[in-house]
């Protein structure tokens, strides 16, 4: 396979990005050259997502994109959708190989020859067999790395297919996480984002069983000591698993940044119960207040689902008003979509697609308002910005530690560098202009 070209496309979450990077490294070890997905390759690997309808539909479009560039290319599907609906993906015109949850990390073992198949070949385990842990992290694609610390989930939320796609909750060994973090740091990457399916559950499954030696707090404290890492960011963490001790530790840490993303899903206790979430809205308020007490400038992102079965207008307004009054910074809004083999798909009182769309639009509007208010509250503050690597219409973008997005005229020397700045004003596109406080650019931009 030496000299053969491979390209990757990732749908979905940060966890998928970290796993794609790990799979890509295994190809490199086998002598493959990695190229961009828009370029001609011998193999195209698509890492799929099952969280939304849209991710399902996009898969076919991406396969067609690959075939346009090289109709003889070998197309492989991996990831959550590949585990849940392997036959469906295998039937898509142009797909040659579909690998499930345990097989995707051994992808090169399945590439005996690259002859196109009439029908996709499937290698997919029973999800109960996905009980071992494969560590992964991403770098090279971005200025930050996604470090996977945990996989799978033992929660039984009624709308979610993730336990069916990824198996039981299990964690990386602490020593291995620290080894990976050190490797990332050695590559000059300034920021690590911790990722997993349910990272607050970290420690469970560290030894292939439910025995715990370490907790999420132990993980955070140990990573804080890794030399060379400028920033550590916690991605999504369940409110019932985000403990006061972790919040307090982050507030005093020099590397963990004041940014939390905490799934809510609904502001109505009735709907939270129907979703089988493990908290009520009162706990969520408590978590937000705790963060803001010790870190007043912290950024708090929220996941919310609209149009869940049984969500009445009253329930939705309860969610809207709850979020409107809460001291949060932005929303990720998901429109509920039925997933096979979930209890919610069997529930009565289905909310029409039209109403789901309307509610989604209302919450997206609220998110824009919340983000604007958060950015306005930060004007005049000093912050540290890490610049990204992309030239976007003549501008370079970056993020402060508390996730304010800033812009400046494109300057390649700024890529992957940290600078102290003062936030000045919000531009017409909603991003923030700033002044450098020190050399090399002590001027307004």
Tab-separated table of N, CA and C in Angstrom, residues 313-374:
chain	number	residue	atom	x	y	z
A	313	UNK	N	-46.624	23.705	24.121
A	313	UNK	CA	-46.207	25.106	24.018
A	313	UNK	C	-45.763	25.617	25.390
A	314	UNK	N	-46.487	25.180	26.442
A	314	UNK	CA	-46.151	25.593	27.819
A	314	UNK	C	-44.751	25.089	28.205
A	315	UNK	N	-44.497	23.810	27.886
A	315	UNK	CA	-43.172	23.243	28.192
A	315	UNK	C	-42.077	24.028	27.461
A	316	UNK	N	-42.312	24.328	26.191
A	316	UNK	CA	-41.300	25.050	25.414
A	316	UNK	C	-41.053	26.438	25.994
A	317	UNK	N	-42.147	27.140	26.342
A	317	UNK	CA	-41.987	28.493	26.906
A	317	UNK	C	-41.279	28.443	28.256
A	318	UNK	N	-41.505	27.356	28.975
A	318	UNK	CA	-40.797	27.145	30.244
A	318	UNK	C	-39.284	27.079	29.973
A	319	UNK	N	-38.910	26.332	28.937
A	319	UNK	CA	-37.497	26.222	28.548
A	319	UNK	C	-36.955	27.574	28.093
A	320	UNK	N	-37.713	28.246	27.234
A	320	UNK	CA	-37.277	29.536	26.691
A	320	UNK	C	-37.042	30.547	27.824
A	321	UNK	N	-38.014	30.668	28.715
A	321	UNK	CA	-37.912	31.641	29.816
A	321	UNK	C	-36.802	31.266	30.795
A	322	UNK	N	-36.660	29.970	31.027
A	322	UNK	CA	-35.608	29.474	31.919
A	322	UNK	C	-34.233	29.895	31.388
A	323	UNK	N	-34.010	29.670	30.085
A	323	UNK	CA	-32.720	30.017	29.472
A	323	UNK	C	-32.532	31.529	29.367
A	324	UNK	N	-33.612	32.231	29.105
A	324	UNK	CA	-33.549	33.688	28.978
A	324	UNK	C	-33.067	34.324	30.286
A	325	UNK	N	-33.510	33.767	31.393
A	325	UNK	CA	-33.168	34.329	32.707
A	325	UNK	C	-31.825	33.822	33.231
A	326	UNK	N	-31.321	32.745	32.659
A	326	UNK	CA	-30.102	32.118	33.165
A	326	UNK	C	-28.858	32.853	32.644
A	327	UNK	N	-27.829	32.935	33.487
A	327	UNK	CA	-26.608	33.668	33.140
A	327	UNK	C	-25.673	32.769	32.319
A	328	UNK	N	-26.102	32.489	31.071
A	328	UNK	CA	-25.321	31.624	30.187
A	328	UNK	C	-24.886	32.416	28.956
A	329	UNK	N	-23.989	31.824	28.126
A	329	UNK	CA	-23.327	32.600	27.072
A	329	UNK	C	-23.761	32.252	25.649
A	330	UNK	N	-24.180	31.027	25.404
A	330	UNK	CA	-24.638	30.633	24.063
A	330	UNK	C	-25.357	29.291	24.165
A	331	UNK	N	-26.093	28.949	23.105
A	331	UNK	CA	-26.813	27.674	23.048
A	331	UNK	C	-26.383	26.870	21.823
A	332	UNK	N	-26.358	25.551	21.969
A	332	UNK	CA	-26.342	24.647	20.818
A	332	UNK	C	-27.740	24.048	20.762
A	333	UNK	N	-28.489	24.388	19.727
A	333	UNK	CA	-29.893	23.973	19.643
A	333	UNK	C	-30.009	22.766	18.716
A	334	UNK	N	-30.631	21.704	19.214
A	334	UNK	CA	-30.868	20.498	18.417
A	334	UNK	C	-32.371	20.315	18.238
A	335	UNK	N	-32.791	20.107	17.005
A	335	UNK	CA	-34.194	19.802	16.746
A	335	UNK	C	-34.360	18.296	16.906
A	336	UNK	N	-35.277	17.878	17.776
A	336	UNK	CA	-35.462	16.453	18.029
A	336	UNK	C	-35.746	15.702	16.730
A	337	UNK	N	-35.044	14.576	16.547
A	337	UNK	CA	-35.360	13.698	15.416
A	337	UNK	C	-35.437	12.260	15.929
A	338	UNK	N	-36.434	11.531	15.448
A	338	UNK	CA	-36.669	10.161	15.903
A	338	UNK	C	-35.494	9.272	15.514
A	339	UNK	N	-35.014	8.479	16.462
A	339	UNK	CA	-33.949	7.519	16.172
A	339	UNK	C	-34.495	6.122	16.452
A	340	UNK	N	-34.242	5.192	15.540
A	340	UNK	CA	-34.705	3.815	15.718
A	340	UNK	C	-34.148	3.217	17.007
A	341	UNK	N	-34.932	2.318	17.594
A	341	UNK	CA	-34.523	1.570	18.802
A	341	UNK	C	-34.324	2.444	20.029
A	342	UNK	N	-35.003	3.604	20.053
A	342	UNK	CA	-34.996	4.423	21.273
A	342	UNK	C	-36.428	4.516	21.806
A	343	UNK	N	-36.614	4.569	23.138
A	343	UNK	CA	-37.961	4.674	23.701
A	343	UNK	C	-38.719	5.907	23.206
A	344	UNK	N	-38.017	7.020	22.977
A	344	UNK	CA	-38.695	8.260	22.561
A	344	UNK	C	-39.374	8.099	21.205
A	345	UNK	N	-38.797	7.244	20.343
A	345	UNK	CA	-39.369	7.046	19.001
A	345	UNK	C	-40.740	6.382	19.068
A	346	UNK	N	-41.038	5.714	20.196
A	346	UNK	CA	-42.329	5.033	20.366
A	346	UNK	C	-43.346	5.918	21.104
A	347	UNK	N	-42.894	7.075	21.577
A	347	UNK	CA	-43.775	7.924	22.394
A	347	UNK	C	-44.868	8.575	21.550
A	348	UNK	N	-46.026	8.758	22.193
A	348	UNK	CA	-47.146	9.447	21.528
A	348	UNK	C	-46.916	10.964	21.643
A	349	UNK	N	-47.923	11.735	21.282
A	349	UNK	CA	-47.855	13.211	21.354
A	349	UNK	C	-46.645	13.754	20.578
A	350	UNK	N	-46.527	13.290	19.352
A	350	UNK	CA	-45.413	13.734	18.492
A	350	UNK	C	-45.608	15.205	18.125
A	351	UNK	N	-44.545	15.970	18.240
A	351	UNK	CA	-44.579	17.396	17.881
A	351	UNK	C	-44.326	17.507	16.374
A	352	UNK	N	-45.144	18.286	15.687
A	352	UNK	CA	-45.001	18.382	14.230
A	352	UNK	C	-43.655	19.007	13.850
A	353	UNK	N	-43.173	18.629	12.648
A	353	UNK	CA	-41.875	19.146	12.163
A	353	UNK	C	-41.910	20.676	12.073
A	354	UNK	N	-43.062	21.204	11.668
A	354	UNK	CA	-43.201	22.658	11.514
A	354	UNK	C	-42.994	23.370	12.858
A	355	UNK	N	-43.612	22.818	13.906
A	355	UNK	CA	-43.477	23.424	15.252
A	355	UNK	C	-42.047	23.248	15.764
A	356	UNK	N	-41.464	22.090	15.524
A	356	UNK	CA	-40.059	21.867	15.931
A	356	UNK	C	-39.159	22.944	15.314
A	357	UNK	N	-39.381	23.192	14.015
A	357	UNK	CA	-38.560	24.167	13.286
A	357	UNK	C	-38.737	25.564	13.872
A	358	UNK	N	-39.977	25.916	14.180
A	358	UNK	CA	-40.270	27.244	14.735
A	358	UNK	C	-39.584	27.426	16.097
A	359	UNK	N	-39.692	26.400	16.943
A	359	UNK	CA	-39.079	26.477	18.278
A	359	UNK	C	-37.562	26.554	18.185
A	360	UNK	N	-37.007	25.800	17.242
A	360	UNK	CA	-35.561	25.823	17.037
A	360	UNK	C	-35.107	27.233	16.645
A	361	UNK	N	-35.859	27.848	15.752
A	361	UNK	CA	-35.525	29.205	15.293
A	361	UNK	C	-35.570	30.201	16.457
A	362	UNK	N	-36.583	30.057	17.316
A	362	UNK	CA	-36.699	30.956	18.480
A	362	UNK	C	-35.490	30.823	19.408
A	363	UNK	N	-35.062	29.584	19.650
A	363	UNK	CA	-33.921	29.386	20.551
A	363	UNK	C	-32.607	29.805	19.910
A	364	UNK	N	-32.503	29.665	18.601
A	364	UNK	CA	-31.282	30.149	17.926
A	364	UNK	C	-31.197	31.678	18.023
A	365	UNK	N	-32.355	32.321	17.935
A	365	UNK	CA	-32.398	33.775	18.123
A	365	UNK	C	-31.975	34.157	19.533
A	366	UNK	N	-32.445	33.383	20.512
A	366	UNK	CA	-32.066	33.630	21.906
A	366	UNK	C	-30.564	33.414	22.095
A	367	UNK	N	-30.019	32.402	21.433
A	367	UNK	CA	-28.578	32.134	21.530
A	367	UNK	C	-27.768	33.324	21.033
A	368	UNK	N	-28.194	33.911	19.888
A	368	UNK	CA	-27.479	35.075	19.331
A	368	UNK	C	-27.521	36.239	20.316
A	369	UNK	N	-28.675	36.412	20.954
A	369	UNK	CA	-28.846	37.488	21.941
A	369	UNK	C	-27.942	37.254	23.162
A	370	UNK	N	-27.898	35.999	23.614
A	370	UNK	CA	-27.073	35.649	24.782
A	370	UNK	C	-25.582	35.840	24.485
A	371	UNK	N	-25.160	35.387	23.280
A	371	UNK	CA	-23.743	35.527	22.914
A	371	UNK	C	-23.360	37.003	22.836
A	372	UNK	N	-24.236	37.808	22.239
A	372	UNK	CA	-23.983	39.250	22.120
A	372	UNK	C	-23.841	39.886	23.510
A	373	UNK	N	-24.756	39.543	24.407
A	373	UNK	CA	-24.721	40.104	25.768
A	373	UNK	C	-23.438	39.678	26.494
A	374	UNK	N	-23.036	38.420	26.290
A	374	UNK	CA	-21.802	37.935	26.917
A	374	UNK	C	-20.593	38.699	26.368
